[in-house]
Coordinates of C-alpha atoms in Angstrom, one line a residue:
M1337 CA 3.5 19.6 -34.3
A1338 CA 2.3 17.5 -31.4
A1339 CA 1.6 20.7 -29.4
A1340 CA -0.4 22.1 -32.2
E1341 CA -2.4 18.9 -32.5
A1342 CA -3.1 18.9 -28.8
Q1343 CA -4.2 22.5 -28.9
S1344 CA -6.6 21.8 -31.8
R1345 CA -8.1 18.9 -29.9
E1346 CA -8.6 21.0 -26.8
E1347 CA -10.3 23.7 -28.8
I1348 CA -13.0 21.2 -29.7
C1349 CA -14.3 21.2 -26.1
P1350 CA -12.3 23.7 -24.0
D1351 CA -14.5 23.5 -20.9
G1352 CA -14.1 19.7 -20.7
Y1353 CA -10.3 19.9 -20.9
A1354 CA -10.2 22.7 -18.4
A1355 CA -12.3 20.7 -16.0
L1356 CA -10.0 17.7 -16.4
S1357 CA -7.0 19.9 -15.7
A1358 CA -8.7 21.1 -12.6
N1359 CA -9.4 17.5 -11.5
D1360 CA -13.2 18.3 -11.5
A1361 CA -14.5 15.0 -12.9
E1362 CA -18.2 15.9 -12.7
A1363 CA -17.7 19.2 -14.5
A1364 CA -15.6 17.4 -17.2
I1365 CA -18.4 14.8 -17.7
E1366 CA -21.0 17.5 -18.1
A1367 CA -18.8 19.4 -20.6
F1368 CA -17.8 16.5 -22.7
E1369 CA -21.4 15.1 -22.8
A1370 CA -22.6 18.5 -24.0
C1371 CA -19.9 18.7 -26.7
L1372 CA -20.8 15.3 -28.0
A1373 CA -24.4 16.1 -28.1
D1374 CA -23.8 19.5 -29.7
Q1375 CA -22.6 18.3 -33.2
F1376 CA -21.3 15.5 -35.3
Y1377 CA -17.5 15.1 -35.4
D1378 CA -15.0 13.2 -37.7
W1379 CA -14.5 9.9 -36.1
P1380 CA -11.0 10.6 -34.6
Q1381 CA -12.3 13.7 -32.9
E1382 CA -15.3 11.8 -31.6
A1383 CA -13.0 9.0 -30.3
E1384 CA -10.8 11.6 -28.6
L1385 CA -13.8 13.3 -26.9
R1386 CA -15.2 9.9 -25.7
A1387 CA -11.8 8.9 -24.4
R1388 CA -11.7 12.0 -22.3
L1389 CA -15.2 11.5 -21.2
G1390 CA -14.3 7.9 -20.2
A1391 CA -11.4 9.2 -18.2
A1392 CA -13.7 11.6 -16.3
Y1393 CA -16.1 8.8 -15.6
L1394 CA -13.3 6.7 -14.2
A1395 CA -12.2 9.5 -12.0
A1396 CA -15.7 9.9 -10.7
T1397 CA -16.0 6.1 -10.3
R1398 CA -18.9 6.0 -12.6
S1399 CA -17.7 2.7 -13.9
E1400 CA -20.6 1.4 -16.0
E1401 CA -20.6 4.7 -17.9
A1402 CA -16.9 4.6 -18.3
L1403 CA -17.1 1.1 -19.8
I1404 CA -19.9 2.2 -22.2
A1405 CA -17.7 5.1 -23.3
Y1406 CA -14.7 2.9 -24.1
N1407 CA -16.9 0.3 -25.8
Q1408 CA -18.2 3.1 -28.0
I1409 CA -14.7 4.1 -28.9
F1410 CA -13.8 0.6 -29.9
A1411 CA -16.9 0.5 -32.1
L1412 CA -15.9 3.7 -33.7
V1413 CA -12.3 2.6 -34.3
E1414 CA -13.2 -0.8 -35.6
A1415 CA -15.8 0.7 -38.0
N1416 CA -13.2 3.0 -39.5
D1417 CA -10.4 0.4 -39.7
G1418 CA -8.4 2.1 -36.9
D1419 CA -6.1 0.6 -34.3
V1420 CA -8.3 -1.5 -32.1
D1421 CA -5.3 -2.4 -29.9
N1422 CA -4.4 1.2 -29.0
P1423 CA -2.7 0.6 -25.6
L1424 CA -4.1 3.6 -23.8
I1425 CA -7.7 2.8 -24.7
R1426 CA -7.2 -0.9 -23.8
R1427 CA -5.6 0.1 -20.5
N1428 CA -8.4 2.5 -19.6
R1429 CA -11.2 0.1 -20.5
A1430 CA -9.4 -2.4 -18.3
A1431 CA -9.5 0.1 -15.4
A1432 CA -13.3 0.3 -15.9
Y1433 CA -13.5 -3.5 -15.8
L1434 CA -11.4 -3.5 -12.6
Q1435 CA -13.7 -0.9 -11.0
L1436 CA -16.6 -3.2 -11.8
D1437 CA -14.8 -6.3 -10.3
R1438 CA -14.4 -7.9 -13.7
P1439 CA -10.7 -8.8 -13.6
E1440 CA -11.1 -11.6 -16.1
D1441 CA -12.2 -9.1 -18.8
A1442 CA -9.6 -6.5 -17.7
I1443 CA -6.7 -8.9 -18.1
T1444 CA -7.3 -9.4 -21.8
D1445 CA -7.1 -5.7 -22.5
L1446 CA -4.1 -5.3 -20.2
E1447 CA -2.1 -8.1 -21.8
I1448 CA -2.6 -6.4 -25.2
A1449 CA -1.6 -3.0 -23.8
L1450 CA 1.5 -4.4 -22.1
A1451 CA 2.6 -6.0 -25.4
R1452 CA 2.6 -2.5 -26.9
I1453 CA 3.9 -0.5 -23.9
P1454 CA 5.8 -3.0 -21.7
E1455 CA 7.5 -0.3 -19.7
D1456 CA 4.4 1.6 -18.6
G1457 CA 4.3 1.2 -14.9
F1458 CA 0.6 2.1 -14.5
T1459 CA -0.5 -0.6 -16.9
A1460 CA 1.7 -3.1 -15.2
V1461 CA 0.3 -2.3 -11.8
L1462 CA -3.2 -2.7 -13.2
A1463 CA -2.3 -6.1 -14.6
G1464 CA -0.8 -7.1 -11.3
S1465 CA -4.0 -6.1 -9.5
A1466 CA -6.1 -8.1 -12.0
Y1467 CA -3.9 -11.2 -11.5
L1468 CA -4.3 -10.8 -7.7
D1469 CA -8.0 -10.6 -8.1
L1470 CA -7.9 -13.8 -10.2
H1471 CA -5.8 -15.6 -7.5
R1472 CA -2.8 -15.8 -9.8
P1473 CA -0.1 -14.4 -7.5
E1474 CA 2.9 -15.6 -9.4
E1475 CA 1.8 -13.7 -12.5
A1476 CA 1.0 -10.7 -10.3
V1477 CA 4.5 -10.7 -9.0
A1478 CA 5.9 -10.7 -12.5
A1479 CA 3.6 -7.8 -13.5
F1480 CA 4.6 -5.8 -10.4
D1481 CA 8.3 -6.6 -11.0
A1482 CA 7.9 -5.0 -14.4
A1483 CA 6.3 -1.9 -12.8
V1484 CA 9.1 -1.6 -10.2
R1485 CA 11.7 -1.9 -13.0
A1486 CA 10.0 0.7 -15.1
E1487 CA 9.3 3.1 -12.3
P1488 CA 11.3 2.4 -9.1
D1489 CA 9.7 5.3 -7.3
Y1490 CA 6.1 4.1 -7.9
A1491 CA 4.8 3.2 -4.5
S1492 CA 1.8 1.3 -5.8
A1493 CA 4.1 -1.2 -7.6
W1494 CA 5.8 -2.0 -4.3
I1495 CA 2.5 -2.2 -2.5
G1496 CA 1.1 -4.6 -5.1
R1497 CA 4.2 -6.8 -5.1
S1498 CA 4.0 -7.0 -1.3
A1499 CA 0.4 -8.2 -1.5
A1500 CA 1.3 -10.8 -4.1
F1501 CA 4.2 -12.1 -1.9
V1502 CA 1.7 -12.3 1.0
E1503 CA -0.5 -14.5 -1.2
M1504 CA 2.5 -16.7 -1.9
A1505 CA 3.3 -16.9 1.9
L1506 CA 6.6 -15.1 1.2
T1507 CA 6.0 -12.8 4.1
E1508 CA 9.6 -11.6 4.7
M1509 CA 9.8 -10.4 1.1
A1510 CA 6.3 -8.9 1.5
V1511 CA 7.6 -6.9 4.5
E1512 CA 10.6 -5.7 2.6
D1513 CA 8.5 -4.4 -0.3
A1514 CA 6.0 -2.8 2.0
R1515 CA 8.8 -1.0 3.8
E1516 CA 10.0 0.4 0.5
A1517 CA 6.5 1.6 -0.3
V1518 CA 6.3 3.4 3.1
A1519 CA 9.7 5.0 2.4
L1520 CA 8.4 6.3 -0.9
A1521 CA 5.0 7.4 0.4
P1522 CA 5.2 7.7 4.2
E1523 CA 1.8 9.2 4.7
D1524 CA -0.1 7.1 2.1
P1525 CA -2.7 4.8 3.9
G1526 CA -2.2 2.1 1.2
A1527 CA 1.5 1.9 1.8
L1528 CA 1.1 1.9 5.6
N1529 CA -1.6 -0.8 5.4
A1530 CA 0.7 -2.9 3.2
L1531 CA 3.4 -2.9 5.8
C1532 CA 0.9 -3.5 8.6
W1533 CA -0.6 -6.5 6.8
A1534 CA 2.7 -7.9 5.8
L1535 CA 3.9 -7.8 9.4
V1536 CA 0.7 -9.4 10.7
K1537 CA 1.1 -12.2 8.2
D1538 CA 4.7 -12.6 9.2
G1539 CA 3.6 -13.0 12.8
R1540 CA 5.1 -9.7 13.9
A1541 CA 1.9 -7.7 14.6
A1542 CA 3.5 -6.1 17.7
D1543 CA 6.2 -4.6 15.4
G1544 CA 3.6 -3.1 13.1
L1545 CA 0.9 -1.9 15.5
S1546 CA 1.9 1.7 15.3
T1547 CA 1.9 1.5 11.5
C1548 CA -1.5 -0.2 11.6
R1549 CA -2.9 2.6 13.7
A1550 CA -1.4 5.2 11.4
A1551 CA -3.0 3.6 8.4
S1552 CA -6.4 3.5 10.2
E1553 CA -6.1 7.1 11.2
A1554 CA -5.3 8.1 7.6
A1555 CA -8.2 6.2 6.2
P1556 CA -10.7 5.4 9.0
E1557 CA -13.5 4.5 6.5
E1558 CA -11.5 1.9 4.6
G1559 CA -12.7 -1.6 5.6
S1560 CA -9.6 -3.4 4.5
I1561 CA -7.4 -1.1 6.7
T1562 CA -9.8 -1.4 9.7
H1563 CA -9.5 -5.2 9.2
S1564 CA -5.7 -5.1 9.2
L1565 CA -5.7 -3.2 12.5
A1566 CA -8.2 -5.7 14.0
S1567 CA -6.0 -8.6 12.9
A1568 CA -3.0 -7.0 14.5
L1569 CA -4.8 -6.4 17.8
E1570 CA -6.1 -9.9 17.8
Q1571 CA -2.6 -11.3 17.3
I1572 CA -1.2 -9.4 20.3
G1573 CA -4.1 -10.4 22.5
E1574 CA -6.2 -7.2 22.6
T1575 CA -9.3 -9.2 21.7
E1576 CA -12.0 -6.8 22.9
E1577 CA -10.8 -4.0 20.6
A1578 CA -10.1 -6.4 17.9
R1579 CA -13.7 -7.7 18.0
R1580 CA -15.1 -4.2 17.8
L1581 CA -12.9 -3.4 14.8
F1582 CA -13.7 -6.7 13.0
A1583 CA -17.4 -5.7 13.3
L1584 CA -16.7 -2.2 12.0
A1585 CA -14.6 -3.6 9.1
H1586 CA -17.5 -5.8 8.1
E1587 CA -19.8 -2.8 8.1
Q1588 CA -17.4 -0.9 5.9
A1589 CA -16.6 -3.7 3.5
P1590 CA -19.3 -6.3 3.6
D1591 CA -18.4 -7.7 0.2
D1592 CA -14.7 -8.3 1.0
P1593 CA -14.4 -12.1 1.4
E1594 CA -11.4 -11.9 3.8
V1595 CA -13.2 -9.4 6.0
T1596 CA -16.4 -11.5 6.0
A1597 CA -14.5 -14.7 6.8
D1598 CA -12.9 -13.1 9.9
Y1599 CA -16.1 -11.5 11.0
E1600 CA -17.9 -14.9 10.9
R1601 CA -15.0 -16.6 12.6
V1602 CA -15.0 -14.1 15.5
F1603 CA -18.7 -13.7 16.0
N1604 CA -20.1 -17.0 14.9
N1605 CA -17.2 -19.2 16.1
T1606 CA -16.7 -20.4 12.6
P1607 CA -13.4 -22.2 12.4

């Protein structure tokens, strides 16, 4: 029955579903927009199409359009006395809020979603990320704990909990979690950077320098990773290269407050 229902949904807009399956977000957006413009649908079908369109917008990091799509879904559902606390729609709207740097809005949706699907690792990781953005590391640890329990092989959960432990100055625990993340995803720049940063914060940059360089090589355009390598180099006394990389990190991530603070400290002698 579920397979038949899924097939009937896909028949509504086959090009859109095919593009999503092929991870072609822009083609999916074009197809779903065309389908929605082509005719009127019963509200559950329209909500389904808009949910898929929102997912494609998220994949393409077209965050404002994703948020509009999910708000339209909520309006449809509410007008037809549907389930406004559908956990997947709440979770995906929260992802749009997070892309827009609006964690305070995201957390409301995520708490509702987690009450319905408490063992969904992805939702828990999103909640942990929102709590970190809101400078609530204890709650972030609890959310990442839930993700680790639900999906022990989910590297992002270990990465997130490591970051939360760093915020709480529990750096040895941060290193342990980051090592687990690297064991699960040894080539992932986020996992490598988590271990690099945890070792820097634990005062062991020399132990993590090769990891820091590997993270930078894997994601050379990522400002936070460039910043971690710069911090490691500064800690071991390689100040000239560190200064160059602090400047580069600021070019790559000018809105990151930690990157900016170190850039100003290094170049303006700001204490």
